[in-house]
Amino acid sequence: MNSREKHLLVEQWYRQYAAFIFHYACQFTDRHSAEEIVQETFRVAWETARQQEIEYPKTWLRKIAENVMKNQFRRSERRNSLLVSADALPEDVLGRREDPVDVELEYDGLISRQDLHLLKRLAVDGCTYAEAAQELNTTAEACRKRAARAKQLLRKLLED
C-alpha cells in the first residue's frame, strides 16, 4: 500500500468512525479529552496501518482508542502522584528551590528602566545615594530626587 492509498484509507476510516470513537471516549472522559483521544487514535492508525487489509477497522480503532485512554490516564496518575509527593516536602525545602525575585524583571514596563534600576540599587542592593550617583554620573541630591519621583510614580501605578 503506497502513501496515497494509505491516506485515502485512513481518511475513509475517519469519516466513518470518528464520531463512534468520540462517543466511545466520552463515556470515560470529558469532551475536550475525547477530541484529543480521537486525534491520537487516528494518528496512531496512520502510523501503524499495515500493508495487509484490516478486517474489522471499527474494532481495531476502538482498541487503539482504548489504549490511548489508558496511556492518558497513566500519565495523569503519574502527574498527580508527583504533585502529591511535592506537597509532602517540608516548606523550607521548597522555599530553597524557588527562584529569587528579579525586581527589574517583575516591574519592567511600569516605570523607565533607568529609574527601576536606580530603585533596585537603592532598595534591594543597599547602595547609598552617593554610590548610585557615582554609577549614574550625577550628584547624590539629583539621585535622591529622581528616586523619590520614581517611588511616587511606582506607588501610584501599583495602587491602581
Short mmCIF file of C-alpha atoms in Angstrom, two decimals:
data_model
loop_
_atom_site.label_atom_id
_atom_site.label_comp_id
_atom_site.label_asym_id
_atom_site.label_seq_id
_atom_site.Cartn_x
_atom_site.Cartn_y
_atom_site.Cartn_z
CA MET A 1 0.00 0.00 0.00
CA ASN A 2 1.52 3.30 -1.06
CA SER A 3 1.27 6.55 0.85
CA ARG A 4 -1.66 7.87 -1.21
CA GLU A 5 -3.71 4.69 -0.72
CA LYS A 6 -2.93 4.72 2.99
CA HIS A 7 -4.00 8.37 3.21
CA LEU A 8 -7.31 7.63 1.47
CA LEU A 9 -7.94 4.60 3.66
CA VAL A 10 -7.31 6.44 6.95
CA GLU A 11 -9.39 9.38 5.70
CA GLN A 12 -12.24 7.00 4.89
CA TRP A 13 -11.98 5.43 8.36
CA TYR A 14 -12.01 8.88 9.90
CA ARG A 15 -15.24 9.82 8.13
CA GLN A 16 -16.84 6.51 9.06
CA TYR A 17 -15.65 6.02 12.64
CA ALA A 18 -14.52 9.34 14.19
CA ALA A 19 -17.96 10.00 15.70
CA PHE A 20 -18.08 6.44 17.07
CA ILE A 21 -14.62 6.81 18.67
CA PHE A 22 -15.61 10.22 20.07
CA HIS A 23 -18.79 8.88 21.69
CA TYR A 24 -16.90 5.88 23.00
CA ALA A 25 -14.28 8.14 24.62
CA CYS A 26 -16.98 10.45 26.06
CA GLN A 27 -18.16 7.51 28.18
CA PHE A 28 -14.88 7.69 30.10
CA THR A 29 -13.76 11.32 29.93
CA ASP A 30 -14.82 14.90 29.11
CA ARG A 31 -15.48 16.19 25.59
CA HIS A 32 -12.16 18.00 25.24
CA SER A 33 -10.17 14.91 26.20
CA ALA A 34 -12.39 12.79 23.94
CA GLU A 35 -11.49 15.01 20.99
CA GLU A 36 -7.80 14.55 21.79
CA ILE A 37 -8.33 10.79 22.00
CA VAL A 38 -9.91 10.78 18.54
CA GLN A 39 -6.97 12.73 17.12
CA GLU A 40 -4.41 10.49 18.79
CA THR A 41 -6.29 7.35 17.69
CA PHE A 42 -6.14 8.33 14.05
CA ARG A 43 -2.52 9.46 14.37
CA VAL A 44 -1.64 6.01 15.69
CA ALA A 45 -3.78 4.38 12.98
CA TRP A 46 -1.89 6.35 10.34
CA GLU A 47 1.46 5.25 11.72
CA THR A 48 0.53 1.60 12.23
CA ALA A 49 -1.75 0.84 9.30
CA ARG A 50 -0.38 -2.39 7.95
CA GLN A 51 0.09 -3.28 4.36
CA GLN A 52 -2.43 -6.11 4.64
CA GLU A 53 -6.06 -5.19 4.90
CA ILE A 54 -7.55 -4.74 8.36
CA GLU A 55 -10.63 -6.92 8.50
CA TYR A 56 -12.52 -5.02 11.24
CA PRO A 57 -11.32 -1.39 11.25
CA LYS A 58 -14.01 -0.21 13.70
CA THR A 59 -12.92 -2.74 16.32
CA TRP A 60 -9.25 -2.06 15.61
CA LEU A 61 -9.73 1.71 16.00
CA ARG A 62 -11.74 1.24 19.21
CA LYS A 63 -8.91 -0.83 20.65
CA ILE A 64 -6.41 1.89 19.70
CA ALA A 65 -8.66 4.48 21.39
CA GLU A 66 -8.85 2.30 24.50
CA ASN A 67 -5.05 2.10 24.65
CA VAL A 68 -4.74 5.87 24.08
CA MET A 69 -7.11 6.48 27.01
CA LYS A 70 -5.18 4.07 29.23
CA ASN A 71 -1.96 5.91 28.40
CA GLN A 72 -3.55 9.28 29.17
CA PHE A 73 -4.89 8.02 32.50
CA ARG A 74 -1.46 6.64 33.40
CA ARG A 75 0.20 9.97 32.60
CA SER A 76 -2.43 11.77 34.65
CA GLU A 77 -1.89 9.42 37.61
CA ARG A 78 1.87 9.94 37.43
CA ARG A 79 1.42 13.72 37.28
CA ASN A 80 -0.93 13.62 40.27
CA SER A 81 1.44 11.44 42.28
CA LEU A 82 4.27 13.88 41.59
CA LEU A 83 2.13 16.76 42.81
CA VAL A 84 1.18 14.85 45.95
CA SER A 85 4.80 13.98 46.66
CA ALA A 86 5.81 17.64 46.22
CA ASP A 87 3.12 18.63 48.75
CA ALA A 88 4.67 16.23 51.26
CA LEU A 89 8.01 18.08 51.20
CA PRO A 90 8.75 20.46 54.07
CA GLU A 91 8.27 24.14 53.23
CA ASP A 92 11.89 25.03 53.94
CA VAL A 93 12.99 22.59 51.20
CA LEU A 94 10.54 24.02 48.68
CA GLY A 95 11.48 27.58 49.64
CA ARG A 96 15.13 26.99 48.79
CA ARG A 97 14.20 25.78 45.32
CA GLU A 98 12.31 28.92 44.36
CA ASP A 99 13.99 31.44 42.13
CA PRO A 100 14.82 34.77 43.76
CA VAL A 101 12.58 37.64 42.72
CA ASP A 102 14.11 39.76 39.99
CA VAL A 103 12.74 43.21 40.76
CA GLU A 104 13.72 44.67 37.41
CA LEU A 105 12.00 41.84 35.53
CA GLU A 106 8.96 41.87 37.83
CA TYR A 107 8.21 45.60 37.44
CA ASP A 108 9.58 46.15 33.93
CA GLY A 109 7.37 48.43 31.86
CA LEU A 110 5.79 50.28 34.77
CA ILE A 111 8.44 52.98 35.01
CA SER A 112 11.55 53.68 32.94
CA ARG A 113 14.28 51.06 33.13
CA GLN A 114 16.80 53.57 34.40
CA ASP A 115 14.51 54.61 37.29
CA LEU A 116 13.67 51.00 38.07
CA HIS A 117 17.36 50.11 38.10
CA LEU A 118 18.05 53.05 40.43
CA LEU A 119 15.32 51.94 42.85
CA LYS A 120 16.62 48.37 42.80
CA ARG A 121 20.17 49.51 43.53
CA LEU A 122 18.94 51.60 46.46
CA ALA A 123 16.28 49.33 47.98
CA VAL A 124 17.41 45.80 47.13
CA ASP A 125 21.17 46.08 46.72
CA GLY A 126 21.57 48.56 49.58
CA CYS A 127 23.52 51.24 47.72
CA THR A 128 23.73 54.73 49.13
CA TYR A 129 22.65 57.77 47.14
CA ALA A 130 26.32 58.69 46.73
CA GLU A 131 27.21 55.25 45.31
CA ALA A 132 24.21 55.25 42.95
CA ALA A 133 25.00 58.83 41.89
CA GLN A 134 28.56 57.84 41.07
CA GLU A 135 27.29 54.98 38.84
CA LEU A 136 24.88 57.36 37.09
CA ASN A 137 27.46 60.12 36.82
CA THR A 138 25.31 62.64 38.68
CA THR A 139 25.05 64.18 42.16
CA ALA A 140 23.68 62.45 45.23
CA GLU A 141 20.94 65.10 45.57
CA ALA A 142 19.82 64.61 41.95
CA CYS A 143 19.83 60.86 42.53
CA ARG A 144 17.69 61.26 45.69
CA LYS A 145 15.12 63.43 43.85
CA ARG A 146 14.98 61.06 40.91
CA ALA A 147 14.46 58.09 43.23
CA ALA A 148 11.70 59.94 45.12
CA ARG A 149 9.84 60.70 41.88
CA ALA A 150 10.25 57.10 40.67
CA LYS A 151 8.96 55.72 44.02
CA GLN A 152 5.97 58.03 43.93
CA LEU A 153 5.09 57.02 40.36
CA LEU A 154 5.58 53.32 41.06
CA ARG A 155 3.44 53.51 44.21
CA LYS A 156 0.67 55.26 42.26
CA LEU A 157 0.74 52.70 39.46
CA LEU A 158 0.69 49.75 41.87
CA GLU A 159 -2.26 51.17 43.80
CA ASP A 160 -4.42 51.37 40.66
#
